[in-house]
């Protein structure tokens, strides 16, 4: 690897709280600051990877030239998983490759070979011989013995134990010198040694409208309230002194329990005042993080109270206060109940455990604390007998582009198998393919989307004049702290607009807004502070334009007192207004948004399993308790608020059905939803939401309770029928087995049918179902049916998605995705299961692997058995790497990814009149999305002096989880200046990537001979190098071989084409690394790349 290639340790991503709390500064902080482990942060975007750390070390601010950036590479987006060469070279496979180059003191999890208690108990239960209490304790005793032995060894190696877990996961965390890692990994019983990664939170609140809307009030009126059901809230803590959560509501009680600032010793011990804690509502809990993390070490204590609104953060300069109310909101939505009976959550009779795993002073959640919190939830009294495991776990947190290697995902799956209903936020990263979060992707967990509350409305912006831009603009949103009112429109009636610039408190306004509508741009400070400044300056209304192409979002309150009607609009709308001398605007009458998906709710399918995630939706902007205020409530938005609606619904069902398994609870909820849920009716009109945005539909818990029929797919642990994302070159046949349970006491005959989401999907005639039209199921009986789907590739729409320019285009995914519902019904009941497939119309090109030249020339015959012309890209094949053994790849919960390089190629091309170089990278193993978990770094030595001059690498445009678009950056290593010129040319579910850069930006010309090396990094978990192909030399003017003659349209469907190969004089000396030609196949049903080795005349 070139000297200085790795400039600093990458920022590791983390779990985020799934809430729309944070304005731009908070999100920006998450994108550029290392949160620790997956420094779990609420579902704001917790970025993963190394990009920003490298840029920071270079002092680099990436510039995007407008003209050049628009030159999008028209190619599919391709990525792959890779395993480090160092691993294959004989290093201990138990030591994560991510730690091979670690230095100094590191925090690691050491996973043991013995199964954790939850997995052992689940396996025993499935075999019909459940573990006794004594057997459980004996199992834990064995694990403790192993942990003790390992801890003593670690201490002798200079390590210090940080934590141990044994129920949901079997591992011990240590802080230990990196030099001792190999010795630690070599100890008996060690399965893996991997870095600790942290996470982030997601956010929302229950109002009088949401609880009855989902049917919860109807269930409560039957006397079912969640009584005797225990829910663990893994979050930022719960304010048990709040009147909605069993407390007195007296602020003096909160001060007695927490103190006046984060450093107050009162929050480290249980309250001395009798009756403060535990309460009849919050019956227990634990604080696994303390008050200073992540700015200080973890400091666990027994008091799980959060740092509430306005509490001082000790030692902060300037003085800063807390906003640690996330967990309190969540808890109130699940099971809140005021003493006067006027305020009720979904399951007001349920009991809560406050498990504090997220920071009091940031939105990060500790990876260590989370696994400890999962252990606590499975054994709240800590006696080693997990028969007292909670009934439901709520996690309104997660990590975008959720990966199965994530350890919290694995722990969640273990808990689900044990019998605990695990409910997780899908995330707030919007309508981007595959962005749905972990741990919600765990097959057994319930992944929750956010839908609009019944009263939600949108306010179109009407531009009255000038005529050149006049019209109605629907893509807007409001803020709850500065609403637009229906009756008067609050100053937005026929008012002129002036652009005031950034409009932060310290800024000088670009124009005087007195008596007019002010147009400000997002960025640099809280939106509410902009609004405050503008109304203080005389504005009668405020428009806030987004700073980039992202959708408008509803910002949280960040200060200010002079507030008035505010509308958030697209950047393009703002640009239009700014393009004319004077624009006159009105806010149109509001339109309802009920029964639609919130734009920020994250989309699937799941990255690792290709299954329908999220699986169900719930309204997520309810009013709920604010920590540290005694009695106050506020709206709480995001999937963080939707998730506890489902957790509360599960609690209601478990009271009525105490022996129901997690699979039954999930199936009941998914089978009985409101399926007519739309996608952004203000933008798309009456368009139903696809299955990978809303799952089965919007929750109706009263229907779920009354259901006498349940259906689910056993192998996928869900009531969704997922056929994946296959590439189909001819006809594809897919099957799923659906189990139907008749919970009634009489025999029933069901009709079975399948439909499409919309007429367009059905009209393609590409997909055809074969399933029984009727099925008889006896009383309390179970029958299985085969749901078969056949897809005709010739009738599929042409694939238009990619991972570059269209990598975040959910609308294109909606157009390509085929989905709908399978309905099972009789004369008394009707249930549904969502189904989905994301089919890629494909070619199937093949060629010979070798060609011998005669007289310096030869041919390669390519054939295509697919129904689509097979576009083939030809590169000089310059490097190869052996495939990593399957046994060395990461397993579920290992917390690292491996990017296994296969082949590398290079060629010169043009972008208009600009000469460019393109590097082709093919890996072993596909990635669902090219942004993660692979980063490819190409170091260019333009003058061949042995020192790299330039760096090319791929990254997500805008930051982690922001755009979904993969772009290519070019960095001048001598100055640190960087520029993005092109989108990456890569596809979804692919192992190929083409990276493009202008020759001039790399100090090259069309006659240059240069050296280059390619390095692959895990940019999701750890930022570590996993593989490389180094020291390649190539000349544009004199490649060793060329390949020409293929049709630009590709190898004809069902036909053949001939590639003519020529040897170039002097090429063997000028391009010594080239061994042949590398063929990349676009839209490939099988093999995506083929290296053709060429035997030249001079080789014989």
Short mmCIF file of C-alpha atoms in Angstrom, two decimals, residues 510-972:
data_model
loop_
_atom_site.label_atom_id
_atom_site.label_comp_id
_atom_site.label_asym_id
_atom_site.label_seq_id
_atom_site.Cartn_x
_atom_site.Cartn_y
_atom_site.Cartn_z
CA UNK A 510 -29.67 40.15 2.38
CA UNK A 511 -32.90 42.17 2.15
CA UNK A 512 -35.43 43.87 4.41
CA UNK A 513 -38.43 41.53 4.82
CA UNK A 514 -40.78 44.09 6.42
CA UNK A 515 -44.34 43.39 5.32
CA UNK A 516 -43.20 40.66 2.92
CA UNK A 517 -42.53 36.93 2.85
CA UNK A 518 -38.89 36.16 3.60
CA UNK A 519 -37.12 33.39 1.67
CA UNK A 520 -34.20 31.89 3.60
CA UNK A 521 -31.93 28.97 2.82
CA UNK A 522 -31.35 26.06 5.17
CA UNK A 523 -27.99 25.70 6.90
CA UNK A 524 -25.57 26.85 9.63
CA UNK A 525 -28.17 27.29 12.40
CA UNK A 526 -31.52 25.99 13.59
CA UNK A 527 -34.40 26.77 11.25
CA UNK A 528 -36.44 28.13 14.16
CA UNK A 529 -33.70 30.70 14.84
CA UNK A 530 -33.92 31.86 11.22
CA UNK A 531 -37.68 32.22 11.55
CA UNK A 532 -37.29 34.13 14.83
CA UNK A 533 -34.84 36.59 13.23
CA UNK A 534 -37.03 37.13 10.17
CA UNK A 535 -40.27 37.78 12.06
CA UNK A 536 -38.40 40.11 14.41
CA UNK A 537 -37.29 41.97 11.28
CA UNK A 538 -40.90 42.43 10.13
CA UNK A 539 -41.61 39.44 7.88
CA UNK A 540 -45.25 38.33 7.60
CA UNK A 541 -44.33 34.80 6.54
CA UNK A 542 -41.24 32.67 5.97
CA UNK A 543 -40.26 30.23 3.24
CA UNK A 544 -37.22 28.08 3.99
CA UNK A 545 -35.66 26.43 0.93
CA UNK A 546 -33.62 23.28 1.24
CA UNK A 547 -29.91 23.66 0.60
CA UNK A 548 -29.72 20.68 -1.76
CA UNK A 549 -32.00 18.47 -3.84
CA UNK A 550 -33.36 16.57 -0.83
CA UNK A 551 -37.07 16.54 0.06
CA UNK A 552 -38.41 19.20 2.44
CA UNK A 553 -38.51 17.98 6.04
CA UNK A 554 -40.29 19.23 9.14
CA UNK A 555 -37.60 20.67 11.39
CA UNK A 556 -37.65 20.51 15.16
CA UNK A 557 -37.71 23.55 17.39
CA UNK A 558 -34.27 24.94 18.15
CA UNK A 559 -35.00 28.21 19.92
CA UNK A 560 -36.56 31.58 19.27
CA UNK A 561 -39.66 33.41 20.47
CA UNK A 562 -40.95 35.52 17.57
CA UNK A 563 -42.36 32.81 15.36
CA UNK A 564 -44.97 32.85 12.61
CA UNK A 565 -46.27 30.85 9.64
CA UNK A 566 -43.44 28.96 8.01
CA UNK A 567 -43.31 26.69 4.97
CA UNK A 568 -40.38 24.46 3.97
CA UNK A 569 -39.92 24.16 0.22
CA UNK A 570 -37.70 22.43 -2.32
CA UNK A 571 -34.47 24.09 -3.34
CA UNK A 572 -35.73 24.16 -6.93
CA UNK A 573 -38.77 26.18 -5.83
CA UNK A 574 -36.54 28.66 -4.06
CA UNK A 575 -34.27 28.90 -7.09
CA UNK A 576 -37.27 29.70 -9.28
CA UNK A 577 -38.36 32.51 -6.97
CA UNK A 578 -34.82 33.89 -6.88
CA UNK A 579 -34.57 33.79 -10.67
CA UNK A 580 -37.16 36.57 -11.09
CA UNK A 581 -37.16 40.15 -9.91
CA UNK A 582 -40.25 39.80 -7.71
CA UNK A 583 -42.41 36.78 -7.04
CA UNK A 584 -45.85 37.03 -5.43
CA UNK A 585 -47.09 34.03 -3.46
CA UNK A 586 -50.07 32.56 -1.63
CA UNK A 587 -50.34 29.41 0.43
CA UNK A 588 -53.17 27.35 -1.02
CA UNK A 589 -55.88 25.74 1.10
CA UNK A 590 -54.54 22.70 2.92
CA UNK A 591 -55.10 19.16 1.66
CA UNK A 592 -55.25 15.98 3.81
CA UNK A 593 -52.34 13.55 4.00
CA UNK A 594 -54.01 10.86 6.12
CA UNK A 595 -53.35 7.27 5.02
CA UNK A 596 -50.05 8.07 3.36
CA UNK A 597 -46.37 7.32 4.05
CA UNK A 598 -44.29 10.15 5.47
CA UNK A 599 -41.64 11.16 2.94
CA UNK A 600 -38.74 10.65 5.34
CA UNK A 601 -39.68 7.07 6.23
CA UNK A 602 -36.95 4.69 5.05
CA UNK A 603 -37.35 2.21 2.21
CA UNK A 604 -36.33 -1.39 1.70
CA UNK A 605 -35.97 -4.10 0.78
CA UNK A 606 -33.54 -5.25 3.43
CA UNK A 607 -29.97 -4.94 2.22
CA UNK A 608 -28.77 -8.35 3.39
CA UNK A 609 -31.87 -10.54 3.05
CA UNK A 610 -33.73 -8.96 0.12
CA UNK A 611 -36.97 -9.21 2.09
CA UNK A 612 -39.85 -6.78 2.60
CA UNK A 613 -38.73 -4.27 5.20
CA UNK A 614 -40.28 -2.19 6.68
CA UNK A 615 -43.15 -4.57 7.40
CA UNK A 616 -45.84 -2.31 8.82
CA UNK A 617 -46.58 1.39 9.24
CA UNK A 618 -47.94 3.52 12.07
CA UNK A 619 -48.56 7.25 12.56
CA UNK A 620 -45.49 8.83 14.07
CA UNK A 621 -46.19 12.40 15.12
CA UNK A 622 -48.10 12.04 18.37
CA UNK A 623 -48.07 14.25 21.45
CA UNK A 624 -46.06 12.71 24.28
CA UNK A 625 -44.20 13.45 27.48
CA UNK A 626 -41.15 15.73 27.60
CA UNK A 627 -38.46 14.68 30.08
CA UNK A 628 -37.73 17.11 32.88
CA UNK A 629 -40.92 19.14 32.50
CA UNK A 630 -43.23 17.39 34.94
CA UNK A 631 -46.41 17.53 32.87
CA UNK A 632 -45.60 18.98 29.45
CA UNK A 633 -46.06 17.17 26.15
CA UNK A 634 -44.95 17.86 22.60
CA UNK A 635 -45.18 16.31 19.14
CA UNK A 636 -42.49 13.75 18.36
CA UNK A 637 -41.83 12.93 14.69
CA UNK A 638 -40.10 10.20 12.71
CA UNK A 639 -40.09 6.41 12.80
CA UNK A 640 -39.06 6.74 16.44
CA UNK A 641 -42.67 7.71 17.15
CA UNK A 642 -44.17 5.11 14.84
CA UNK A 643 -42.19 2.27 16.40
CA UNK A 644 -43.69 2.56 19.91
CA UNK A 645 -47.17 2.54 18.34
CA UNK A 646 -46.40 -0.99 17.15
CA UNK A 647 -44.72 -1.97 20.43
CA UNK A 648 -47.82 -0.81 22.28
CA UNK A 649 -50.03 -2.73 19.85
CA UNK A 650 -47.99 -5.85 20.51
CA UNK A 651 -48.48 -5.32 24.25
CA UNK A 652 -52.26 -5.19 23.78
CA UNK A 653 -52.23 -8.43 21.81
CA UNK A 654 -50.01 -10.16 24.36
CA UNK A 655 -52.38 -9.40 27.20
CA UNK A 656 -55.24 -11.01 25.27
CA UNK A 657 -53.04 -13.78 23.83
CA UNK A 658 -50.36 -14.42 26.46
CA UNK A 659 -48.99 -17.53 24.75
CA UNK A 660 -48.66 -16.03 21.30
CA UNK A 661 -45.20 -16.24 19.72
CA UNK A 662 -43.42 -13.24 18.17
CA UNK A 663 -44.22 -14.72 14.76
CA UNK A 664 -47.94 -14.82 15.56
CA UNK A 665 -47.95 -11.26 16.92
CA UNK A 666 -46.18 -10.01 13.80
CA UNK A 667 -48.49 -11.97 11.50
CA UNK A 668 -51.63 -10.72 13.23
CA UNK A 669 -50.48 -7.14 12.90
CA UNK A 670 -49.38 -7.49 9.25
CA UNK A 671 -52.39 -9.55 8.14
CA UNK A 672 -54.93 -7.01 9.33
CA UNK A 673 -53.66 -3.62 8.22
CA UNK A 674 -55.21 -0.81 6.25
CA UNK A 675 -53.69 -1.61 2.86
CA UNK A 676 -54.81 1.49 0.95
CA UNK A 677 -51.85 3.64 1.96
CA UNK A 678 -50.56 6.19 -0.51
CA UNK A 679 -47.16 7.63 -1.34
CA UNK A 680 -47.02 11.44 -1.00
CA UNK A 681 -50.42 12.29 -2.52
CA UNK A 682 -49.35 15.93 -2.67
CA UNK A 683 -46.69 14.93 -5.23
CA UNK A 684 -47.83 11.72 -6.91
CA UNK A 685 -51.59 11.88 -6.54
CA UNK A 686 -53.51 8.73 -5.58
CA UNK A 687 -50.59 6.30 -5.92
CA UNK A 688 -50.48 3.35 -3.52
CA UNK A 689 -47.26 2.89 -1.59
CA UNK A 690 -45.10 -0.08 -2.62
CA UNK A 691 -44.55 -2.98 -0.25
CA UNK A 692 -40.93 -1.98 0.40
CA UNK A 693 -42.12 1.34 1.87
CA UNK A 694 -45.14 0.28 3.92
CA UNK A 695 -44.94 -3.51 4.25
CA UNK A 696 -48.39 -4.94 4.90
CA UNK A 697 -49.98 -1.54 5.46
CA UNK A 698 -50.93 0.73 8.36
CA UNK A 699 -51.58 -0.92 11.72
CA UNK A 700 -55.13 -1.65 12.91
CA UNK A 701 -54.67 -3.39 16.22
CA UNK A 702 -58.39 -3.99 16.81
CA UNK A 703 -58.57 -6.05 13.62
CA UNK A 704 -55.43 -7.93 14.64
CA UNK A 705 -56.96 -8.84 17.98
CA UNK A 706 -60.21 -10.07 16.47
CA UNK A 707 -58.59 -12.12 13.73
CA UNK A 708 -59.39 -15.83 13.60
CA UNK A 709 -57.09 -16.48 10.67
CA UNK A 710 -53.34 -15.96 10.58
CA UNK A 711 -50.92 -16.51 7.70
CA UNK A 712 -47.16 -16.15 7.46
CA UNK A 713 -44.00 -17.34 5.70
CA UNK A 714 -42.16 -19.52 8.20
CA UNK A 715 -38.76 -19.48 6.48
CA UNK A 716 -38.65 -15.66 6.46
CA UNK A 717 -40.20 -15.14 9.93
CA UNK A 718 -42.72 -12.66 8.57
CA UNK A 719 -46.14 -12.28 6.99
CA UNK A 720 -44.62 -10.82 3.84
CA UNK A 721 -43.91 -12.84 0.70
CA UNK A 722 -40.54 -11.73 -0.62
CA UNK A 723 -39.22 -13.02 -3.92
CA UNK A 724 -36.05 -10.93 -3.77
CA UNK A 725 -34.36 -8.91 -6.50
CA UNK A 726 -33.39 -11.43 -9.17
CA UNK A 727 -31.85 -10.71 -12.55
CA UNK A 728 -33.93 -12.67 -15.06
CA UNK A 729 -32.69 -13.38 -18.58
CA UNK A 730 -35.53 -15.65 -19.73
CA UNK A 731 -38.20 -17.00 -17.36
CA UNK A 732 -37.81 -17.02 -13.61
CA UNK A 733 -39.77 -19.29 -11.28
CA UNK A 734 -40.07 -18.43 -7.58
CA UNK A 735 -41.81 -20.17 -4.69
CA UNK A 736 -42.74 -19.40 -1.10
CA UNK A 737 -44.59 -21.57 1.38
CA UNK A 738 -47.34 -19.80 3.29
CA UNK A 739 -48.79 -21.30 6.47
CA UNK A 740 -52.45 -20.65 7.23
CA UNK A 741 -53.67 -21.07 10.80
CA UNK A 742 -57.40 -21.32 11.54
CA UNK A 743 -57.76 -20.05 15.11
CA UNK A 744 -61.48 -20.74 15.22
CA UNK A 745 -63.26 -23.83 16.49
CA UNK A 746 -64.83 -24.75 13.17
CA UNK A 747 -63.59 -25.91 9.79
CA UNK A 748 -63.18 -23.13 7.24
CA UNK A 749 -62.88 -22.96 3.48
CA UNK A 750 -60.76 -20.06 2.30
CA UNK A 751 -60.47 -18.43 -1.08
CA UNK A 752 -56.93 -17.46 -2.08
CA UNK A 753 -56.04 -14.81 -4.64
CA UNK A 754 -53.22 -12.45 -5.58
CA UNK A 755 -53.40 -8.91 -6.90
CA UNK A 756 -51.03 -6.19 -8.03
CA UNK A 757 -50.51 -2.82 -6.39
CA UNK A 758 -51.76 -1.06 -9.48
CA UNK A 759 -53.00 -1.76 -12.96
CA UNK A 760 -49.64 -0.88 -14.45
CA UNK A 761 -47.97 -3.78 -12.65
CA UNK A 762 -50.62 -6.24 -13.78
CA UNK A 763 -50.75 -4.87 -17.30
CA UNK A 764 -47.13 -5.82 -17.92
CA UNK A 765 -48.23 -9.46 -17.90
CA UNK A 766 -44.67 -10.18 -16.85
CA UNK A 767 -45.64 -11.88 -13.60
CA UNK A 768 -48.10 -14.73 -13.19
CA UNK A 769 -49.18 -16.41 -9.97
CA UNK A 770 -49.96 -20.07 -9.51
CA UNK A 771 -51.65 -20.77 -6.19
CA UNK A 772 -54.64 -22.77 -5.01
CA UNK A 773 -57.94 -20.95 -5.39
CA UNK A 774 -59.37 -22.65 -2.29
CA UNK A 775 -57.98 -24.32 0.79
CA UNK A 776 -59.73 -26.07 3.67
CA UNK A 777 -58.32 -25.76 7.18
CA UNK A 778 -59.72 -27.62 10.15
CA UNK A 779 -60.49 -26.08 13.55
CA UNK A 780 -57.30 -24.93 15.25
CA UNK A 781 -55.47 -26.40 12.28
CA UNK A 782 -52.59 -25.33 10.06
CA UNK A 783 -52.25 -25.87 6.32
CA UNK A 784 -49.46 -24.84 3.98
CA UNK A 785 -49.90 -23.57 0.46
CA UNK A 786 -47.33 -22.99 -2.26
CA UNK A 787 -47.32 -19.48 -3.69
CA UNK A 788 -45.58 -19.72 -7.05
CA UNK A 789 -44.62 -16.73 -9.17
CA UNK A 790 -43.38 -16.94 -12.75
CA UNK A 791 -41.75 -13.90 -14.34
CA UNK A 792 -41.27 -13.54 -18.10
CA UNK A 793 -38.18 -11.42 -18.71
CA UNK A 794 -39.29 -10.43 -22.21
CA UNK A 795 -42.30 -8.61 -20.76
CA UNK A 796 -40.47 -6.77 -18.00
CA UNK A 797 -39.83 -3.05 -18.15
CA UNK A 798 -36.27 -2.07 -19.03
CA UNK A 799 -34.13 -1.61 -15.93
CA UNK A 800 -33.56 2.11 -15.28
CA UNK A 801 -32.15 2.11 -11.76
CA UNK A 802 -28.46 2.30 -10.96
CA UNK A 803 -26.35 3.02 -7.92
CA UNK A 804 -24.81 6.20 -9.28
CA UNK A 805 -26.99 9.00 -10.56
CA UNK A 806 -30.17 7.06 -9.71
CA UNK A 807 -28.93 5.34 -6.56
CA UNK A 808 -31.43 7.17 -4.39
CA UNK A 809 -34.34 7.25 -6.81
CA UNK A 810 -37.21 5.57 -5.02
CA UNK A 811 -39.66 6.56 -7.77
CA UNK A 812 -37.73 4.47 -10.30
CA UNK A 813 -37.73 1.57 -7.87
CA UNK A 814 -41.49 1.93 -7.48
CA UNK A 815 -41.90 1.77 -11.25
CA UNK A 816 -39.80 -1.40 -11.55
CA UNK A 817 -40.97 -3.20 -8.43
CA UNK A 818 -43.84 -5.67 -8.85
CA UNK A 819 -45.89 -6.09 -5.71
CA UNK A 820 -49.34 -6.35 -4.23
CA UNK A 821 -51.19 -8.59 -1.81
CA UNK A 822 -52.11 -12.22 -1.47
CA UNK A 823 -55.60 -12.32 0.03
CA UNK A 824 -57.01 -15.19 2.08
CA UNK A 825 -60.69 -14.88 2.87
CA UNK A 826 -63.98 -16.60 3.61
CA UNK A 827 -67.47 -15.27 4.21
CA UNK A 828 -66.54 -13.86 7.62
CA UNK A 829 -62.94 -12.67 7.37
CA UNK A 830 -60.29 -11.31 5.03
CA UNK A 831 -56.55 -11.13 5.69
CA UNK A 832 -53.69 -10.10 3.44
CA UNK A 833 -49.97 -10.71 2.99
CA UNK A 834 -47.86 -8.25 1.00
CA UNK A 835 -45.73 -9.71 -1.79
CA UNK A 836 -42.86 -8.12 -3.66
CA UNK A 837 -40.23 -8.76 -6.28
CA UNK A 838 -37.72 -6.33 -7.79
CA UNK A 839 -36.94 -8.03 -11.11
CA UNK A 840 -34.07 -6.91 -13.30
CA UNK A 841 -34.57 -7.59 -16.99
CA UNK A 842 -31.28 -9.21 -17.91
CA UNK A 843 -28.96 -10.52 -20.56
CA UNK A 844 -26.78 -13.61 -20.21
CA UNK A 845 -23.51 -13.10 -22.10
CA UNK A 846 -20.73 -15.66 -22.20
CA UNK A 847 -17.32 -15.81 -23.86
CA UNK A 848 -14.27 -18.01 -23.89
CA UNK A 849 -11.73 -17.47 -21.08
CA UNK A 850 -8.67 -17.57 -23.37
CA UNK A 851 -7.66 -16.63 -26.88
CA UNK A 852 -4.45 -17.39 -28.76
CA UNK A 853 -3.31 -14.75 -31.23
CA UNK A 854 -2.02 -15.60 -34.67
CA UNK A 855 -0.13 -12.91 -36.47
CA UNK A 856 -0.95 -10.51 -33.67
CA UNK A 857 -4.71 -10.89 -33.99
CA UNK A 858 -7.54 -13.13 -32.87
CA UNK A 859 -11.24 -13.18 -32.08
CA UNK A 860 -13.50 -13.91 -29.12
CA UNK A 861 -17.05 -15.08 -29.79
CA UNK A 862 -19.68 -13.82 -27.34
CA UNK A 863 -23.15 -15.37 -27.08
CA UNK A 864 -26.24 -14.08 -25.28
CA UNK A 865 -29.03 -16.43 -24.23
CA UNK A 866 -31.05 -13.64 -22.60
CA UNK A 867 -34.03 -11.62 -23.81
CA UNK A 868 -32.14 -8.32 -23.55
CA UNK A 869 -29.15 -7.16 -25.64
CA UNK A 870 -26.04 -7.77 -23.55
CA UNK A 871 -24.11 -4.52 -23.25
CA UNK A 872 -20.46 -5.36 -22.71
CA UNK A 873 -17.70 -3.01 -21.59
CA UNK A 874 -14.14 -3.85 -22.65
CA UNK A 875 -11.14 -2.92 -20.49
CA UNK A 876 -7.47 -3.77 -20.38
CA UNK A 877 -7.21 -6.49 -17.71
CA UNK A 878 -4.37 -5.40 -15.43
CA UNK A 879 -4.80 -7.13 -12.09
CA UNK A 880 -6.40 -10.03 -10.26
CA UNK A 881 -6.78 -11.29 -6.70
CA UNK A 882 -7.68 -14.73 -5.38
CA UNK A 883 -11.07 -15.34 -3.83
CA UNK A 884 -11.23 -15.36 -0.05
CA UNK A 885 -12.30 -18.61 1.54
CA UNK A 886 -15.99 -18.63 2.46
CA UNK A 887 -15.06 -19.71 5.95
CA UNK A 888 -13.25 -16.43 6.51
CA UNK A 889 -16.19 -14.20 5.60
CA UNK A 890 -18.06 -12.41 8.40
CA UNK A 891 -21.04 -14.08 9.98
CA UNK A 892 -24.18 -12.51 11.47
CA UNK A 893 -23.18 -10.22 14.31
CA UNK A 894 -19.48 -10.03 13.46
CA UNK A 895 -19.52 -6.24 12.97
CA UNK A 896 -17.25 -6.06 9.98
CA UNK A 897 -17.54 -6.41 6.23
CA UNK A 898 -15.07 -7.90 3.79
CA UNK A 899 -14.57 -6.51 0.30
CA UNK A 900 -12.94 -9.22 -1.83
CA UNK A 901 -11.33 -7.86 -4.98
CA UNK A 902 -11.45 -10.06 -8.06
CA UNK A 903 -10.37 -8.23 -11.20
CA UNK A 904 -9.22 -4.73 -12.14
CA UNK A 905 -9.14 -3.11 -15.58
CA UNK A 906 -8.49 0.28 -17.15
CA UNK A 907 -9.27 2.13 -20.38
CA UNK A 908 -9.31 5.59 -21.85
CA UNK A 909 -12.63 7.11 -22.88
CA UNK A 910 -14.14 10.51 -23.49
CA UNK A 911 -16.88 12.58 -21.86
CA UNK A 912 -17.87 14.88 -24.64
CA UNK A 913 -14.58 16.43 -25.68
CA UNK A 914 -12.91 15.67 -22.35
CA UNK A 915 -10.51 12.69 -22.26
CA UNK A 916 -11.09 10.53 -19.20
CA UNK A 917 -9.76 7.38 -17.65
CA UNK A 918 -12.06 4.63 -16.44
CA UNK A 919 -11.10 1.97 -13.92
CA UNK A 920 -13.16 -1.22 -13.81
CA UNK A 921 -13.40 -3.09 -10.52
CA UNK A 922 -15.03 -6.49 -10.13
CA UNK A 923 -15.36 -8.19 -6.78
CA UNK A 924 -16.36 -11.59 -5.46
CA UNK A 925 -19.84 -11.25 -3.98
CA UNK A 926 -22.48 -8.68 -4.83
CA UNK A 927 -23.62 -5.70 -2.84
CA UNK A 928 -27.25 -4.62 -2.81
CA UNK A 929 -26.15 -0.98 -3.06
CA UNK A 930 -22.73 0.24 -4.21
CA UNK A 931 -22.42 2.93 -1.54
CA UNK A 932 -21.77 0.42 1.25
CA UNK A 933 -19.98 -1.45 2.64
CA UNK A 934 -17.26 -1.02 0.00
CA UNK A 935 -14.98 1.89 -0.71
CA UNK A 936 -12.43 1.57 -3.48
CA UNK A 937 -9.34 3.77 -3.36
CA UNK A 938 -7.20 4.02 -6.49
CA UNK A 939 -3.80 5.63 -5.98
CA UNK A 940 -2.25 7.11 -9.12
CA UNK A 941 1.49 7.61 -9.51
CA UNK A 942 1.38 9.88 -12.55
CA UNK A 943 5.14 10.51 -12.82
CA UNK A 944 6.17 6.99 -11.74
CA UNK A 945 8.51 8.17 -9.02
CA UNK A 946 7.20 5.67 -6.48
CA UNK A 947 4.98 8.15 -4.60
CA UNK A 948 1.26 8.43 -5.31
CA UNK A 949 0.20 11.79 -6.72
CA UNK A 950 -3.59 11.43 -6.85
CA UNK A 951 -6.33 9.47 -5.17
CA UNK A 952 -9.67 8.39 -6.67
CA UNK A 953 -12.39 6.99 -4.42
CA UNK A 954 -16.15 6.43 -4.31
CA UNK A 955 -18.48 7.93 -1.72
CA UNK A 956 -22.15 8.75 -1.21
CA UNK A 957 -23.02 12.21 -2.43
CA UNK A 958 -23.93 14.42 0.51
CA UNK A 959 -22.89 11.98 3.21
CA UNK A 960 -24.12 8.78 4.83
CA UNK A 961 -27.73 8.02 3.96
CA UNK A 962 -28.35 11.43 2.40
CA UNK A 963 -28.79 10.96 -1.35
CA UNK A 964 -28.23 7.30 -2.19
CA UNK A 965 -26.08 8.44 -5.11
CA UNK A 966 -22.56 7.08 -5.49
CA UNK A 967 -20.02 9.53 -6.87
CA UNK A 968 -16.29 9.51 -7.60
CA UNK A 969 -13.92 11.99 -5.97
CA UNK A 970 -10.47 12.95 -7.21
CA UNK A 971 -7.91 14.22 -4.69
CA UNK A 972 -4.61 15.91 -5.43
#
